[in-house]
XYZ file of C-alpha atoms in Angstrom:
496
model
C -21.436 -7.112 8.361
C -23.016 -3.971 6.899
C -26.224 -3.451 4.963
C -25.113 -0.016 3.788
C -25.113 0.210 0.014
C -21.666 0.637 -1.525
C -21.331 3.348 -4.136
C -18.405 5.566 -3.058
C -15.058 3.839 -3.586
C -11.971 5.571 -2.219
C -8.534 4.407 -3.356
C -5.753 5.411 -0.977
C -2.526 5.665 -2.954
C -1.683 5.689 -6.631
C 1.237 3.905 -8.207
C 0.741 0.662 -10.070
C -1.813 -0.817 -7.660
C -3.938 2.294 -7.287
C -4.216 3.098 -10.963
C -4.798 -0.539 -11.967
C -7.734 -0.587 -9.542
C -9.038 2.759 -10.738
C -8.780 1.864 -14.424
C -10.516 -1.495 -13.996
C -13.322 -0.246 -11.764
C -14.181 2.747 -13.927
C -14.062 0.669 -17.101
C -16.278 -2.136 -15.835
C -18.506 -0.471 -13.216
C -18.047 3.246 -13.839
C -21.700 4.313 -14.150
C -22.554 2.539 -10.870
C -19.794 4.001 -8.698
C -18.194 7.220 -7.537
C -14.453 6.539 -7.599
C -11.901 8.806 -5.920
C -8.166 8.214 -5.820
C -6.040 10.050 -3.270
C -2.299 10.319 -3.843
C 0.540 12.705 -3.226
C 3.254 13.567 -5.706
C 5.548 13.982 -2.698
C 5.321 10.280 -1.795
C 7.382 8.004 -3.987
C 6.417 4.497 -5.041
C 8.485 1.313 -5.067
C 8.082 1.287 -8.846
C 10.356 -1.645 -9.694
C 7.657 -4.138 -10.712
C 8.772 -4.108 -14.322
C 8.202 -7.703 -15.360
C 4.845 -9.383 -15.908
C 3.295 -12.712 -16.888
C 0.866 -13.393 -19.789
C -2.238 -12.808 -17.650
C -1.581 -9.077 -18.096
C -2.569 -9.383 -21.753
C -5.989 -10.726 -20.828
C -6.453 -8.031 -18.194
C -5.619 -5.357 -20.750
C -8.246 -6.824 -23.053
C -10.734 -6.381 -20.191
C -9.768 -2.719 -20.087
C -10.021 -2.405 -23.855
C -6.422 -1.217 -24.155
C -4.762 -0.885 -27.524
C -1.636 -2.995 -27.096
C 0.755 -1.086 -29.400
C -0.218 2.203 -27.754
C 0.255 0.770 -24.271
C 3.639 -0.678 -25.196
C 4.857 2.549 -26.796
C 3.831 4.702 -23.865
C 5.346 2.377 -21.254
C 8.508 1.642 -23.285
C 7.601 -2.053 -23.066
C 9.454 -4.960 -24.563
C 8.251 -8.549 -24.933
C 8.885 -11.408 -22.538
C 8.708 -15.132 -23.340
C 9.913 -16.426 -19.987
C 12.730 -16.317 -17.441
C 16.305 -17.523 -17.752
C 17.439 -19.011 -14.426
C 21.205 -18.923 -14.160
C 23.373 -20.516 -11.433
C 20.362 -21.623 -9.392
C 21.188 -25.283 -8.948
C 24.941 -24.651 -8.980
C 27.364 -22.220 -10.588
C 27.282 -22.522 -14.384
C 23.881 -24.235 -14.623
C 21.053 -22.639 -16.570
C 17.470 -23.473 -17.435
C 14.557 -21.599 -18.976
C 11.048 -21.263 -17.539
C 8.957 -20.441 -20.594
C 5.388 -19.383 -21.126
C 3.145 -21.411 -23.411
C 2.745 -25.127 -23.912
C 5.617 -27.565 -24.084
C 5.148 -30.210 -26.779
C 1.648 -31.398 -27.585
C -1.035 -32.915 -25.427
C -1.258 -36.413 -26.863
C -3.515 -38.064 -24.308
C -5.738 -37.248 -21.367
C -3.908 -39.971 -19.455
C -0.474 -38.355 -19.409
C 1.043 -34.927 -19.972
C 3.644 -34.425 -22.692
C 6.643 -34.601 -20.378
C 5.880 -38.271 -19.660
C 6.417 -39.068 -23.350
C 9.639 -37.070 -23.282
C 10.834 -38.886 -20.149
C 10.235 -42.225 -21.850
C 12.329 -41.016 -24.789
C 15.055 -39.992 -22.375
C 14.974 -43.461 -20.865
C 15.592 -44.823 -24.385
C 18.435 -42.317 -25.027
C 16.786 -40.021 -27.554
C 14.475 -37.013 -27.599
C 16.817 -34.070 -26.994
C 16.160 -31.464 -24.317
C 12.709 -30.537 -23.074
C 13.266 -26.933 -24.172
C 13.428 -28.062 -27.813
C 9.654 -28.692 -27.617
C 8.810 -25.174 -26.404
C 8.334 -22.506 -29.061
C 8.775 -19.786 -26.444
C 12.099 -21.251 -25.297
C 13.474 -21.666 -28.805
C 12.349 -18.209 -29.884
C 13.790 -16.626 -26.747
C 17.151 -18.353 -27.177
C 17.283 -17.034 -30.743
C 16.217 -13.520 -29.699
C 13.055 -13.772 -31.790
C 9.424 -13.042 -30.964
C 6.034 -12.162 -32.422
C 3.518 -9.646 -31.113
C -0.172 -9.047 -31.640
C -3.315 -11.115 -31.909
C -1.797 -13.541 -34.418
C 1.342 -14.265 -32.418
C 2.087 -17.967 -32.056
C 3.784 -17.485 -28.711
C 2.469 -16.719 -25.262
C 4.136 -13.515 -24.114
C 4.124 -10.917 -21.374
C 5.774 -7.533 -20.992
C 8.798 -5.831 -19.542
C 7.514 -2.344 -18.734
C 8.367 0.891 -16.964
C 6.191 0.796 -13.827
C 6.168 4.577 -13.407
C 5.100 5.129 -17.014
C 2.494 2.366 -16.615
C 0.818 4.143 -13.699
C 0.823 7.419 -15.674
C -0.679 5.677 -18.705
C -3.505 4.179 -16.640
C -4.127 7.538 -14.976
C -4.526 9.204 -18.380
C -7.187 6.638 -19.225
C -8.950 6.711 -15.865
C -9.489 10.400 -15.184
C -11.381 11.193 -18.419
C -13.475 8.069 -17.794
C -14.669 9.389 -14.429
C -12.073 8.739 -11.722
C -11.565 11.782 -9.514
C -7.971 12.246 -8.408
C -7.264 14.239 -5.255
C -3.738 15.433 -4.585
C -2.659 15.381 -0.954
C -1.189 13.479 1.952
C -3.441 11.517 4.281
C -3.194 12.953 7.806
C -5.585 10.588 9.554
C -8.235 7.952 8.938
C -11.685 8.185 10.508
C -13.647 5.130 11.648
C -17.204 4.483 12.772
C -16.984 3.863 16.536
C -19.698 1.196 16.566
C -18.341 -0.974 13.693
C -14.737 0.065 13.160
C -15.515 0.565 9.470
C -13.551 3.323 7.761
C -15.604 6.418 7.051
C -13.207 9.027 5.665
C -9.638 9.982 4.828
C -8.657 13.362 6.206
C -5.899 15.089 4.259
C -3.270 17.462 5.592
C -5.191 20.247 3.872
C -8.203 19.420 6.034
C -10.250 17.990 3.153
C -12.312 14.916 4.057
C -12.793 12.149 1.492
C -15.746 10.024 2.570
C -16.378 6.542 1.214
C -18.264 3.288 1.560
C -15.426 1.006 0.420
C -11.720 1.801 0.762
C -8.885 0.251 -1.237
C -5.490 0.395 0.478
C -2.829 0.941 -2.182
C -0.357 2.673 0.145
C 2.397 0.107 -0.402
C 4.495 -1.278 2.420
C 3.086 1.430 4.764
C -0.307 -0.333 4.692
C -1.828 2.833 6.134
C -5.403 1.576 6.212
C -5.250 -2.206 6.490
C -2.520 -2.319 9.135
C -1.783 1.060 10.705
C -5.489 1.768 11.160
C -7.225 -1.618 11.279
C -4.326 -3.620 12.783
C -5.185 -6.627 10.637
C -1.963 -8.513 11.369
C 0.812 -9.895 9.212
C 1.843 -13.514 8.611
C 5.611 -13.585 8.168
C 7.098 -16.140 5.753
C 10.719 -15.271 6.445
C 11.433 -18.791 7.661
C 11.035 -19.971 4.069
C 12.009 -16.949 1.969
C 14.754 -15.220 3.900
C 15.721 -12.520 1.403
C 14.716 -9.186 2.916
C 16.337 -6.466 0.802
C 16.934 -5.389 -2.771
C 18.828 -2.699 -4.616
C 17.365 -1.434 -7.891
C 19.111 0.657 -10.545
C 18.340 1.646 -14.128
C 21.087 1.558 -16.738
C 21.612 2.432 -20.353
C 21.099 -0.404 -22.825
C 24.286 -1.759 -24.357
C 22.672 -4.270 -26.745
C 19.288 -4.963 -28.355
C 16.783 -6.239 -25.778
C 16.369 -9.974 -25.336
C 12.780 -11.252 -25.006
C 13.179 -12.686 -21.516
C 14.045 -11.788 -17.946
C 17.343 -12.960 -16.492
C 17.409 -14.195 -12.868
C 21.018 -14.820 -11.855
C 21.725 -16.420 -8.478
C 24.557 -15.172 -6.282
C 25.931 -16.079 -2.861
C 23.028 -14.606 -0.875
C 20.144 -14.252 -3.308
C 19.805 -13.356 -6.976
C 20.071 -10.528 -9.491
C 17.547 -9.469 -12.138
C 18.062 -7.952 -15.569
C 14.989 -6.654 -17.389
C 15.485 -5.069 -20.841
C 13.032 -2.363 -21.908
C 13.038 -0.433 -25.165
C 14.853 2.591 -23.733
C 16.893 1.198 -20.847
C 17.547 -1.843 -18.643
C 16.099 -2.459 -15.197
C 18.555 -4.124 -12.821
C 18.273 -5.276 -9.256
C 19.959 -7.403 -6.652
C 17.830 -9.309 -4.129
C 19.666 -10.459 -1.010
C 19.452 -11.669 2.559
C 21.048 -9.026 4.769
C 22.136 -11.697 7.238
C 24.610 -13.006 4.660
C 25.404 -9.898 2.598
C 25.700 -6.330 3.863
C 23.877 -3.523 2.035
C 27.160 -1.844 1.131
C 28.532 -5.063 -0.352
C 25.244 -5.760 -2.157
C 25.195 -2.289 -3.689
C 28.744 -2.643 -4.950
C 28.077 -6.143 -6.246
C 25.160 -4.844 -8.295
C 27.147 -1.933 -9.721
C 29.996 -4.268 -10.612
C 27.602 -6.575 -12.457
C 25.602 -4.104 -14.570
C 26.723 -3.616 -18.142
C 25.507 -0.117 -19.001
C 25.993 3.327 -17.505
C 23.743 3.805 -14.454
C 20.928 6.282 -15.053
C 19.842 6.397 -11.408
C 21.393 5.932 -8.002
C 20.913 2.396 -6.652
C 17.870 2.458 -4.376
C 17.609 0.191 -1.338
C 14.256 -1.498 -0.725
C 13.715 -3.399 2.505
C 10.798 -5.794 2.829
C 9.228 -8.671 4.723
C 7.906 -11.649 2.833
C 4.410 -12.649 3.890
C 0.769 -11.640 3.755
C -1.885 -9.822 5.727
C -4.032 -12.168 7.753
C -6.938 -10.696 5.837
C -6.793 -8.849 2.535
C -10.379 -7.676 3.112
C -11.048 -6.391 6.611
C -14.291 -4.566 7.326
C -14.809 -2.168 4.431
C -11.139 -2.046 3.461
C -9.382 -4.158 0.822
C -5.601 -4.173 0.565
C -4.097 -4.361 -2.916
C -0.498 -4.781 -3.959
C 2.260 -4.312 -1.411
C -0.161 -3.362 1.355
C -1.685 -6.853 1.154
C 1.643 -8.648 1.402
C 4.774 -9.266 -0.574
C 6.415 -12.221 -2.278
C 9.721 -11.355 -3.852
C 9.648 -10.758 -7.626
C 11.410 -13.946 -8.758
C 8.493 -15.120 -10.925
C 7.104 -11.664 -11.764
C 3.822 -12.157 -9.915
C 3.393 -8.807 -8.107
C 1.369 -7.033 -10.803
C -0.610 -10.217 -11.505
C -1.733 -10.429 -7.867
C -3.058 -6.856 -8.011
C -5.029 -7.616 -11.150
C -6.588 -10.846 -9.892
C -7.680 -9.174 -6.660
C -9.300 -6.308 -8.577
C -10.962 -8.780 -10.931
C -12.423 -10.730 -7.994
C -13.711 -7.503 -6.488
C -15.435 -6.551 -9.742
C -17.013 -10.006 -10.038
C -18.444 -9.910 -6.497
C -18.807 -6.184 -5.876
C -20.844 -5.557 -2.689
C -23.379 -3.119 -4.132
C -26.047 -3.924 -1.536
C -23.673 -4.028 1.417
C -20.665 -5.956 2.689
C -21.471 -9.490 3.815
C -19.405 -11.804 5.994
C -19.562 -14.785 3.655
C -18.410 -12.654 0.743
C -15.440 -11.332 2.715
C -14.479 -14.828 3.884
C -14.555 -16.139 0.317
C -12.416 -13.254 -0.946
C -9.881 -13.821 1.814
C -9.794 -17.577 1.210
C -9.072 -17.004 -2.483
C -6.412 -14.426 -1.625
C -4.719 -16.827 0.788
C -4.791 -19.740 -1.652
C -3.290 -17.613 -4.412
C -0.582 -16.141 -2.209
C 0.377 -19.514 -0.754
C 0.570 -21.024 -4.235
C 2.972 -18.320 -5.382
C 4.912 -18.653 -2.117
C 5.411 -22.382 -2.648
C 6.573 -21.891 -6.226
C 9.162 -19.331 -5.125
C 10.411 -21.522 -2.269
C 10.883 -24.343 -4.780
C 13.651 -22.410 -6.554
C 15.561 -21.832 -3.355
C 15.053 -25.187 -1.681
C 16.168 -27.460 -4.509
C 19.760 -26.385 -4.935
C 23.259 -27.838 -4.818
C 25.098 -24.549 -4.342
C 27.819 -23.888 -1.802
C 27.601 -21.309 0.963
C 25.644 -20.799 4.188
C 22.671 -19.008 2.607
C 22.024 -21.759 0.087
C 22.679 -24.500 2.621
C 19.997 -23.001 4.848
C 17.569 -22.936 1.916
C 18.365 -26.549 1.055
C 18.000 -27.930 4.585
C 15.059 -25.863 5.886
C 11.657 -27.368 6.547
C 9.238 -26.360 3.799
C 5.423 -26.038 3.758
C 3.598 -29.361 3.613
C 1.806 -28.248 0.449
C 5.114 -27.845 -1.399
C 6.676 -30.973 0.109
C 3.751 -33.004 -1.252
C 4.199 -31.577 -4.767
C 7.922 -32.324 -4.791
C 7.390 -35.858 -3.501
C 4.738 -36.545 -6.135
C 7.048 -35.446 -8.926
C 10.020 -37.340 -7.497
C 7.990 -40.540 -7.310
C 6.129 -40.505 -10.611
C 6.770 -37.242 -12.524
C 3.239 -36.145 -11.752
C 2.529 -32.401 -11.715
C -0.814 -30.658 -11.600
C -2.606 -27.329 -11.805
C -5.779 -27.070 -9.765
C -8.591 -24.907 -11.123
C -7.561 -21.846 -9.114
C -3.773 -22.336 -9.244
C -1.679 -19.782 -11.109
C 1.205 -21.925 -12.299
C 0.615 -24.450 -15.051
C 1.819 -28.046 -15.220
C 4.482 -26.946 -17.727
C 5.755 -24.351 -15.227
C 6.098 -26.852 -12.396
C 7.773 -29.370 -14.694
C 10.299 -26.905 -16.108
C 11.339 -25.628 -12.688
C 11.391 -29.023 -10.969
C 13.564 -30.480 -13.720
C 15.608 -27.305 -13.955
C 16.316 -27.410 -10.231
C 17.635 -30.934 -10.566
C 14.772 -33.274 -9.675
C 15.087 -36.597 -11.533
C 11.785 -38.503 -11.263
C 12.113 -42.161 -10.318
C 9.237 -43.108 -12.590
C 6.822 -41.753 -15.178
C 3.637 -42.809 -16.955
C 4.300 -45.751 -19.283
C 1.727 -44.858 -21.938
C 4.412 -44.131 -24.532
C 5.648 -47.730 -24.348
C 2.456 -48.800 -26.083
C 3.540 -47.011 -29.263
C 5.007 -48.931 -32.178
C 8.806 -49.137 -32.524
C 10.142 -45.823 -33.822
C 6.773 -44.110 -33.529
C 7.702 -42.078 -30.438
C 11.010 -40.972 -31.954
C 9.263 -39.935 -35.154
C 6.559 -38.009 -33.307
C 9.031 -36.144 -31.102
C 11.313 -35.373 -34.028
C 8.383 -33.877 -35.881
C 7.483 -31.610 -32.946
C 11.083 -30.444 -32.549
C 11.354 -29.662 -36.255
C 8.061 -27.770 -36.251
C 9.100 -25.697 -33.224
C 12.517 -24.895 -34.712
C 10.965 -23.874 -38.030
C 8.407 -21.587 -36.371
C 11.106 -19.924 -34.260
C 13.243 -19.251 -37.342
C 10.308 -17.550 -39.077
C 9.907 -14.931 -36.356
C 11.489 -11.480 -36.530
C 14.172 -10.424 -34.103
C 12.936 -8.861 -30.884
C 14.263 -5.445 -31.939
C 12.549 -5.677 -35.345
C 9.270 -6.820 -33.787
C 9.264 -3.830 -31.440
C 10.211 -1.411 -34.228
C 7.294 -2.613 -36.365
C 4.657 -3.052 -33.651
C 5.214 -0.427 -30.978
C 8.275 1.773 -31.511
C 8.718 3.955 -28.464
C 10.021 7.524 -28.749
C 13.539 8.074 -27.547
C 13.713 9.376 -23.997
């Protein structure tokens, strides 16, 4: 596509996506690149991506971040999973935890097959009793640091997170330019981007441009007209209200996702406040009614006015087009039900670092990047659809979700689990076997069969083995400090 060497990287937009990209590039490739980030303090960011998954810990290790410092400065709390409430029907609840459920006893069958055999013989308890993360979360207990026995992620303040990454990036060599982008210049012969022209008249030239302009998609769509693939036929929520409130109780170490008549509501406890939001389909719930419903549901005094965010679920037809790569909201959006937004930014940046086009941008490289982007986005899409599709709730919104045609890729996964309790994680899939199992069972799927390996065990042996795992998990959970105590010891944040 272009043999021009790539040295000048221009990041359009700050916020979470822009400063994640800047921090990672300067940390890993700083001496080889000239990195400029253009943002305007006058342009707000969506800034509600406050819940993460455990991959963020590994990414922070790549950046060499000190975890207690990061958590203090972003007012972070710890997250062991997500509590799904009212999703199958009113009053139902299940927990999607991080970490491993039970123990891997055999290469032939995952742990849940042993548990299903126990269920068939009327013993074994609930699946959650074999998850340390679930038991610790239910007890409000957690560990932090390198020696923690649990897999955990973070609840964080997205605005403070971007500021924290900026403070690391600028001294390391990232040049920040304040200003609004007035126009984008392109090479007439190739269509490649050549410069951002600011309202001040300043020109920022580059070889590779990263579009972190959010839903505006100023470079990838407004300039390059890449195209958007709409997934509204499967995920029909299109709006959300977000509001911050005072904390009324110590923070729990999990996110709450509470279904309502036309979508769901989130509750994310940080050290200094609580993040709340209500996701809804505007066809079935008006914005005024949604706003009031959220305010009626929150428990603490609002610290901000509820902010309406409108969106389309889907993805760009290409995340990498020419010499422009879209990151974050500019590349597409899948609603935040499983806290994947920040993860998708970080994996895209990681792939770019691994295959950086120093000698020039090649077609095969771009195609591979876009194929990986599509596979990852479609995998997350299917996992989100799963929550909506498998429901027994009343009401027109949920009936539509239950009766709609779903992607073939998801239909095949559901059928496989229904038939034989088989779940899988391919090498480049995000969600683990344990994640698929917890959500499929939580959403009411009862497999017709399972692997029979456990029937080869001696009488009483399976019961004894499972009882031992449950006791070990319960003991470990009891040993952990409360979430509030863990935060106070590990990363106490200053009062705001």
